[in-house]
Coordinates of C-alpha atoms in Angstrom, one line a residue:
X1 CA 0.0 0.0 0.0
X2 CA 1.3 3.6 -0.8
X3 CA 2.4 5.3 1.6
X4 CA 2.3 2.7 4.5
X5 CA 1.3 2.7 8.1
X6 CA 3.4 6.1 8.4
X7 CA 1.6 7.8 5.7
X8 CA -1.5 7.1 7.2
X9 CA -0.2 8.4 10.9
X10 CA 1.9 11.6 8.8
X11 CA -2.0 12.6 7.5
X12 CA -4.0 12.1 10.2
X13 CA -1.5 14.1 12.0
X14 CA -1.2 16.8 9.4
X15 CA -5.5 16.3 10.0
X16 CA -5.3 17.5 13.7
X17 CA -2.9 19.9 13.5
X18 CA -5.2 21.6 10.8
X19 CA -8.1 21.2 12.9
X20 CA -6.5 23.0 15.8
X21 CA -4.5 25.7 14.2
X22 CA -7.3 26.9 11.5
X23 CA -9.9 26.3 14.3
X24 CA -8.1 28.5 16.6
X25 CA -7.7 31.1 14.4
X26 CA -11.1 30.6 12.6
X27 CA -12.6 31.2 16.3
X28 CA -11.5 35.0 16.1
X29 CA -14.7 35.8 14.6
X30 CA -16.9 35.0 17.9
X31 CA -14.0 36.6 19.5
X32 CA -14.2 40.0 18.1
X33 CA -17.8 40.2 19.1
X34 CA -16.4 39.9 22.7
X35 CA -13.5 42.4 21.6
X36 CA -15.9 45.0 20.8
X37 CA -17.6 45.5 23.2
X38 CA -14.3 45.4 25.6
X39 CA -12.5 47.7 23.6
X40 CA -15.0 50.2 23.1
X41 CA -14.6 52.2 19.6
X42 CA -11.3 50.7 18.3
X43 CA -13.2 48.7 15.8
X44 CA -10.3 48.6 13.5
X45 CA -7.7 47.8 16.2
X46 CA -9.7 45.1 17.0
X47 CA -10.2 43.8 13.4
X48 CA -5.9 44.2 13.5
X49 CA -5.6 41.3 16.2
X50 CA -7.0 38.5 13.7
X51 CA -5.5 40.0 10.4
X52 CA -2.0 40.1 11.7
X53 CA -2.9 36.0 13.2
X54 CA -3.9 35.2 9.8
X55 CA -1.0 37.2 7.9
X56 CA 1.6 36.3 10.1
X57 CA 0.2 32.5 9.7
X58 CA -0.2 31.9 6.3
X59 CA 2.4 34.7 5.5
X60 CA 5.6 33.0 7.1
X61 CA 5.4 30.4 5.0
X62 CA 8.8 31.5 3.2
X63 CA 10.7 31.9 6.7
X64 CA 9.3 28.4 7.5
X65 CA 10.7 26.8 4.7
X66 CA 13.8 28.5 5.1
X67 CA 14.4 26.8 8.5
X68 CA 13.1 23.6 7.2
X69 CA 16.2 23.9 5.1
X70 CA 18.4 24.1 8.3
X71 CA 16.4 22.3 10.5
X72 CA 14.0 18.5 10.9
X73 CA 10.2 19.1 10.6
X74 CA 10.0 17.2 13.8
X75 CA 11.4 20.0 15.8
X76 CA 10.2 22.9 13.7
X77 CA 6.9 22.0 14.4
X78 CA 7.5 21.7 17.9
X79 CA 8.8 25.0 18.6
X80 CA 5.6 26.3 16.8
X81 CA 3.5 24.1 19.3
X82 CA 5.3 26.0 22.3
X83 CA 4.5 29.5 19.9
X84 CA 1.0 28.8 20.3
X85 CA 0.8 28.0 23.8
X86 CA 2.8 31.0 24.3
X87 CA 0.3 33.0 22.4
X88 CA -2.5 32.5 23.5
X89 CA -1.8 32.1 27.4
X90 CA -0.4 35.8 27.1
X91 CA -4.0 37.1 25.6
X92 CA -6.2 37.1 28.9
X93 CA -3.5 38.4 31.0
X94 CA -2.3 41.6 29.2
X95 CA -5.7 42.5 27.5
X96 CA -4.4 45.0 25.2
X97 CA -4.9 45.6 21.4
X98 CA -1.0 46.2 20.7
X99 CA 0.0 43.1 23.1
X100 CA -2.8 40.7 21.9
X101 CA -1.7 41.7 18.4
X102 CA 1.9 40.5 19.2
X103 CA 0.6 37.2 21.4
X104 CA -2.5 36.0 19.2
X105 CA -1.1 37.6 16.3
X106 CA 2.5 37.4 16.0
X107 CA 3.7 34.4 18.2
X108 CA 0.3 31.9 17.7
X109 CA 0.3 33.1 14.1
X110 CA 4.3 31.9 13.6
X111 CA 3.5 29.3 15.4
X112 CA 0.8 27.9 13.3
X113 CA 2.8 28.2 10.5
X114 CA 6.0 26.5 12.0
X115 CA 3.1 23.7 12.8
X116 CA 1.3 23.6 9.7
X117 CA 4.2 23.7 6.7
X118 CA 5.8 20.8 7.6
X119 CA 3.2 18.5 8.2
X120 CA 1.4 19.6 5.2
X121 CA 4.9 19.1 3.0
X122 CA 5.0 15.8 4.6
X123 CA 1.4 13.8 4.2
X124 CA 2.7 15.1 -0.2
X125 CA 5.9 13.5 0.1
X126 CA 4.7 9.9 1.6
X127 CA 2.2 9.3 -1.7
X128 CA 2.4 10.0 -5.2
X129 CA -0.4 8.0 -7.2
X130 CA -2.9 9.4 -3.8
X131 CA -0.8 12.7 -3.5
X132 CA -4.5 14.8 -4.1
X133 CA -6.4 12.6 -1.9
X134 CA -4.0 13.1 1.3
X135 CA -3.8 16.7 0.5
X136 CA -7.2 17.0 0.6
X137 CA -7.9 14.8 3.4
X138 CA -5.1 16.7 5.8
X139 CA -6.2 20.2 4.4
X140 CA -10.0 19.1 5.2
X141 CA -8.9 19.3 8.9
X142 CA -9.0 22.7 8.3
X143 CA -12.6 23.2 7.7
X144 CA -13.7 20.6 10.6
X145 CA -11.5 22.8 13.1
X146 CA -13.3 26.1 11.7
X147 CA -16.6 24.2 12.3
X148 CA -16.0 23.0 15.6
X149 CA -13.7 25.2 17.6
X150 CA -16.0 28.7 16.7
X151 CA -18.7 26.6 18.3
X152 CA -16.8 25.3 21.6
X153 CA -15.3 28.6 22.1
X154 CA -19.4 30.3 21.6
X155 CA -20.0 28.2 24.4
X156 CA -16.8 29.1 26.6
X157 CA -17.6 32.4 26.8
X158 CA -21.2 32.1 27.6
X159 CA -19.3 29.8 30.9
X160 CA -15.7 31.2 31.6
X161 CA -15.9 35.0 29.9
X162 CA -13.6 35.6 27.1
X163 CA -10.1 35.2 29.1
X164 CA -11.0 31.9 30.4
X165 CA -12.4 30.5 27.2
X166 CA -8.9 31.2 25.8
X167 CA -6.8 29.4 28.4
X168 CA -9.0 26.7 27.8
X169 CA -8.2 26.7 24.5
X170 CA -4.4 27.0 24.8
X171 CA -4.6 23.5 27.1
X172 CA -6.6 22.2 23.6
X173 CA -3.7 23.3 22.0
X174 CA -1.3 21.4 24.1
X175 CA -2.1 18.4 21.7
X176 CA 0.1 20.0 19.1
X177 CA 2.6 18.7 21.0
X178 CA 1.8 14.9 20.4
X179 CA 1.0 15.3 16.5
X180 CA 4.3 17.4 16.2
X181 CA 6.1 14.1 17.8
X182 CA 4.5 11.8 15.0
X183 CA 6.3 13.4 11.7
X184 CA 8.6 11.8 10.7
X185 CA 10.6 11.3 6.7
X186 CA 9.6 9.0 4.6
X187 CA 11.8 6.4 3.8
X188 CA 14.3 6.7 0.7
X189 CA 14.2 3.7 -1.6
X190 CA 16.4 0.9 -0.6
X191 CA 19.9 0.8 -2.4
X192 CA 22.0 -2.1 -2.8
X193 CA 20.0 -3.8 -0.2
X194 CA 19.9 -1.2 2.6
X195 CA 16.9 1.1 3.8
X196 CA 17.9 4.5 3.9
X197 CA 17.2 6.8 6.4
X198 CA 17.5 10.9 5.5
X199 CA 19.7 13.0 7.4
X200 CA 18.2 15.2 9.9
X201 CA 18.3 18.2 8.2
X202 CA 16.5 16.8 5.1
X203 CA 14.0 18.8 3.0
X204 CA 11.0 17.7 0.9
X205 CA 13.8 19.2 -1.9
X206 CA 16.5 17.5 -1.0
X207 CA 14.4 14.2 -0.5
X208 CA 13.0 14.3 -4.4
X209 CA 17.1 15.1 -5.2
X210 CA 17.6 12.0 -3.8
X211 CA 15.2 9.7 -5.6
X212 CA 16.2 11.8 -8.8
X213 CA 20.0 11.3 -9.2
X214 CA 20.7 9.8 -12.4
X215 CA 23.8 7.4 -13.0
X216 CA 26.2 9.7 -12.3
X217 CA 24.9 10.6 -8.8
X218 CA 24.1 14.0 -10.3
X219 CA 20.6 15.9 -9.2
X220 CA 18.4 16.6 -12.1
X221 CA 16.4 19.2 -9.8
X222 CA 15.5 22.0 -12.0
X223 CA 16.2 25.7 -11.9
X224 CA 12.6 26.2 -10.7
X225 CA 13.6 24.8 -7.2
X226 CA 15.3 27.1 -6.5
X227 CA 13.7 30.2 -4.5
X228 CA 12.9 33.0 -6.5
X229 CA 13.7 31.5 -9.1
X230 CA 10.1 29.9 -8.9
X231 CA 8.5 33.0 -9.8
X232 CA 10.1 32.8 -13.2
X233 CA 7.0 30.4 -13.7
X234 CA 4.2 32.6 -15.0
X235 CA 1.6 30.5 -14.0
X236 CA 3.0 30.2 -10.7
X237 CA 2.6 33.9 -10.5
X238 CA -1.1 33.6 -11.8
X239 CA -1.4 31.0 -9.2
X240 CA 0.2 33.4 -6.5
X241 CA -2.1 36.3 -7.2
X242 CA -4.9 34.3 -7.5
X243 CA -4.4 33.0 -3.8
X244 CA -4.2 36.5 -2.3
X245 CA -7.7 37.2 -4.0
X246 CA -9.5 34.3 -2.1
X247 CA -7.9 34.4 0.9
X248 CA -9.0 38.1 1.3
X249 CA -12.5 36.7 1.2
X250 CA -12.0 33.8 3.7
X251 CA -10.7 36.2 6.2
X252 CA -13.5 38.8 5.9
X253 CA -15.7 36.2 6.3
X254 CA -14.1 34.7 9.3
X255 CA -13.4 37.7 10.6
X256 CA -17.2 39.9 10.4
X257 CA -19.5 36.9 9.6
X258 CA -20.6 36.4 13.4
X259 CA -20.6 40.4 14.1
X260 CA -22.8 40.8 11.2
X261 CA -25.2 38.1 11.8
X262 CA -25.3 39.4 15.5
X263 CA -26.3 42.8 14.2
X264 CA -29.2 41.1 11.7
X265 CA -30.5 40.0 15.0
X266 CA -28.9 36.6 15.9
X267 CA -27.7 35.5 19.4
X268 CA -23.8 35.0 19.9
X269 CA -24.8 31.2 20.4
X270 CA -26.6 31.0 17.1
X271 CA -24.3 33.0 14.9
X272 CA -21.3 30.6 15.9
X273 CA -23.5 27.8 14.8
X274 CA -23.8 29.6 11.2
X275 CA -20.0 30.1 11.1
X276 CA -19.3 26.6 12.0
X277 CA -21.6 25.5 9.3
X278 CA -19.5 27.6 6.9
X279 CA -16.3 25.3 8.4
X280 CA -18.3 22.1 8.1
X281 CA -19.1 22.6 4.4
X282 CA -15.4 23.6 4.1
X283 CA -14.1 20.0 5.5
X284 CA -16.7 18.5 3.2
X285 CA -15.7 20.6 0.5
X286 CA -11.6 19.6 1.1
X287 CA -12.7 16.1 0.9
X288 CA -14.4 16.5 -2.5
X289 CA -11.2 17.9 -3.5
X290 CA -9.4 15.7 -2.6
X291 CA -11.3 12.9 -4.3
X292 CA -11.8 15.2 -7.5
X293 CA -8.3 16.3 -7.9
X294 CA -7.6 12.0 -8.1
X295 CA -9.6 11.6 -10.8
X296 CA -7.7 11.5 -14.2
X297 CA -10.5 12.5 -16.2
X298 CA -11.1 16.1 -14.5
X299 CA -9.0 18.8 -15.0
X300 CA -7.8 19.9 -11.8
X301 CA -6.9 23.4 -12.6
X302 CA -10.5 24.1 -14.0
X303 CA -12.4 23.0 -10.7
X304 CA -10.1 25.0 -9.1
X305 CA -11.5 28.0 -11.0
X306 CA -15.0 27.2 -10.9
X307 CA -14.5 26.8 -6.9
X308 CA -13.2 30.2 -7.0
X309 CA -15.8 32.1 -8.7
X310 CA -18.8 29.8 -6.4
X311 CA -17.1 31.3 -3.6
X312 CA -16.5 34.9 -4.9
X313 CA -20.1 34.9 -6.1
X314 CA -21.8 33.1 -2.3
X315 CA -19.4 35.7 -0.2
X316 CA -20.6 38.8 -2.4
X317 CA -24.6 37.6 -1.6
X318 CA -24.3 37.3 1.7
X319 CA -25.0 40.7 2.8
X320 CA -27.8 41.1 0.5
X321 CA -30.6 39.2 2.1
X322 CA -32.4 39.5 5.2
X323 CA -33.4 35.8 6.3
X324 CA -31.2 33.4 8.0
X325 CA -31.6 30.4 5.9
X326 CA -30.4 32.8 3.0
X327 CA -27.4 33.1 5.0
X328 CA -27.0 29.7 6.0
X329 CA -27.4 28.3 2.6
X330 CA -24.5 31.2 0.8
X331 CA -22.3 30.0 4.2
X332 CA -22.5 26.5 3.1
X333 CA -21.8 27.3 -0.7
X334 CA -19.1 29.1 -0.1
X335 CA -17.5 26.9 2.5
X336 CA -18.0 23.8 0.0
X337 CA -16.0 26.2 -2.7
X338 CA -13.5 27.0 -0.3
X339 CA -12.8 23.4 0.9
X340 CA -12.6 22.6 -2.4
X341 CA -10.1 25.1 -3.1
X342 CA -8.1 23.9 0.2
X343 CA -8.4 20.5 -1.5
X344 CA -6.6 21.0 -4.4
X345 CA -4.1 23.6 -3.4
X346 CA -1.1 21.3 -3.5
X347 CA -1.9 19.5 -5.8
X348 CA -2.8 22.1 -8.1
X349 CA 0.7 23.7 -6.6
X350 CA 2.2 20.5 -7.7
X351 CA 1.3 20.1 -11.3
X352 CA 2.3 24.4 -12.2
X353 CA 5.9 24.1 -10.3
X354 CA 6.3 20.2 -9.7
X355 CA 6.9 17.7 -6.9
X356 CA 10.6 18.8 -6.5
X357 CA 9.9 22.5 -5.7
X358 CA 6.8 21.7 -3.6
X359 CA 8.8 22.8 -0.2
X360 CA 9.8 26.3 -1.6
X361 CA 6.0 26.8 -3.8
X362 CA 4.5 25.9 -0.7
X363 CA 6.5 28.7 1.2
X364 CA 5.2 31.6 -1.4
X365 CA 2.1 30.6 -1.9
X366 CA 1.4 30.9 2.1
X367 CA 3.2 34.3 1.8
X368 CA 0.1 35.2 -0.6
X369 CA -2.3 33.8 1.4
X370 CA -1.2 35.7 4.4
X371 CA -1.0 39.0 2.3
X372 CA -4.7 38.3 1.2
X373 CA -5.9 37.5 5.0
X374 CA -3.9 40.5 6.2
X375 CA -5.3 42.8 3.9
X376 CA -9.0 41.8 4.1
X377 CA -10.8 42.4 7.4
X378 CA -8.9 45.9 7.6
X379 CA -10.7 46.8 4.2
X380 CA -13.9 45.8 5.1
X381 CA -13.9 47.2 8.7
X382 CA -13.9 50.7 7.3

């Protein structure tokens, strides 16, 4: 079976790690409603505190590979579990906008990132023929985190207050610790009899350079690999720009979705439930992906398209009706889109740059989707 026993544990790891990082951060939208009202008239300040988490998250992505270059994805990943914890025990007990920006946003946001990156690199490199459906099955932890965690947290506040719902939530978060410990390499093909094992400091690069050296022990990695130089792909760049579109819209709607069904009338309680329906569609819709991208017969970059303009056109109805199963029902169609989208990402990544620059495309293209998250709720709060 491809893969193995460690593929499957390397996914379902890269699974909970998604569920509790995206989750986390995906609960800043029942946050802010609890922001508001404790920082009164610093709408924007507040609406800073999950841009920078969702910037600084998806926007390290070209640091993180850099030290995955230098460092094992083992302990990368755990010094982004200790980040988070870090983070978010810091929030409750110096309850300002500049220092919750720097705890929730800067330190849980790198942290995320540090956890996210290599786990995600590493449930790609263990398959090749099932490369999409891992992908999407790791990346759909995304959306069950953002359906579950917005919820929990709903109710956490309505218990503990805001501050103690967040330490609860950094004890949640303690589990990074245990999926961190799981990810391992995968093996390098036996040669002359003898398994393998990679160095330490190996990269997903480095590991492809290995299973590509022709007879002469020379690497046949290709110029694209090699940093910048992956931006000398124009479809990459397409790719790139397209990613800080969407993302813009997946943090506005994460961001102001539960404000702005409180202010249509909704109870805290009930407009969590709407924004965790949005982040169960989204771990169907990563599934679906998944699957999709798998099949030979459907063009990958296509559905990728058409999952983009479903969600453009659901996010820019939203705020035109007035009835909650209006808004439930553009929620779900534009969280199926967007797990779709989260489905295919690498593989999609994969077939513009291929599987020997995935390490360093993966990088950039978080950089984009933190400079579309950054950018968004600031816009729309004005």
């Amino acid at each position: 079976m491809e893969g193995g026993t460690w593929g499957i544990v390397i996914v379902i790891s890269a699974f909970m790690i998604q569920v509790l990082t995206f989750g986390t951060t995906a609960s800043i939208g029942v946050y802010n409603i609890e922001f508001l009202d404790y920082f009164t008239g610093s709408s924007v300040g507040v609406s800073l505190i999950g841009s920078v988490n969702f910037g600084v998250y998806l926007g390290s992505g070209p640091i993180v590979s850099f030290l995955m270059t230098k460092f094992c994805y083992r302990k990368i990943a755990f010094c982004g579990s200790a980040l988070v914890l870090v983070g978010l025990l810091g929030m409750p007990f110096l309850p300002y906008i500049p220092t919750m920006c720097l705890f929730f946003g800067v330190l849980t946001g790198f942290g995320n990132c540090c956890t996210y990156i290599p786990s995600h690199v590493l449930s790609g490199l263990y398959y090749d023929k099932y490369r999409s459906i891992a992908t999407g099955v790791s990346t759909s932890g995304s959306g069950l985190g953002g359906a579950v965690l917005p919820v929990l947290v709903g109710f956490l506040i309505d218990v503990y207050s805001w501050k103690g719902s967040i330490i609860f939530l950094a004890g949640l978060n303690l589990h990074l610790f245990i999926f961190a410990a799981l990810l391992r390499y995968p093996p390098l093909p036996s040669v002359a009899g003898e398994q393998k094992t990679p160095k330490p400091k190996l990269v997903a690069e480095e590991y492809v350079a290995d299973r590509q050296q022709d007879a002469s022990g020379t690497s046949i990695i290709p110029r694209s690999s090699r940093h910048v130089y992956i931006f000398t792909n124009y479809r990459f760049n397409i790719y790139f720009f397209s990613n800080i579109m969407w993302n813009a819209g997946y943090a506005i709607i994460q961001s102001f979705a539960p404000e702005f069904l409180q202010d249509k009338g909704l109870t805290m309680m009930e407009a969590a439930w709407l924004s965790g329906a949005f982040g169960l569609a989204s771990f169907v819709g990563g599934v679906v992906g998944g699957v999709s991208g798998n099949i030979e017969t459907i063009n990958r970059q296509m559905l990728y398209t058409a999952a983009c303009l479903v969600m453009g056109a659901a996010t820019i109805g939203f705020p035109q009706f007035q009835h909650t199963a209006l808004y439930t029902l553009l929620l779900v169609i534009s969280g199926l889109a967007f797990g779709v989208i989260l489905g295919l990402l690498i593989v999609v990544l994969t077939d513009l740059v291929g599987v020997e620059s995935l390490g360093n495309g993966l990088g950039y293209l978080m950089l984009s989707n933190g400079l579309g998250t950054f950018l968004g709720p600031p816009l729309a709060s004005k």
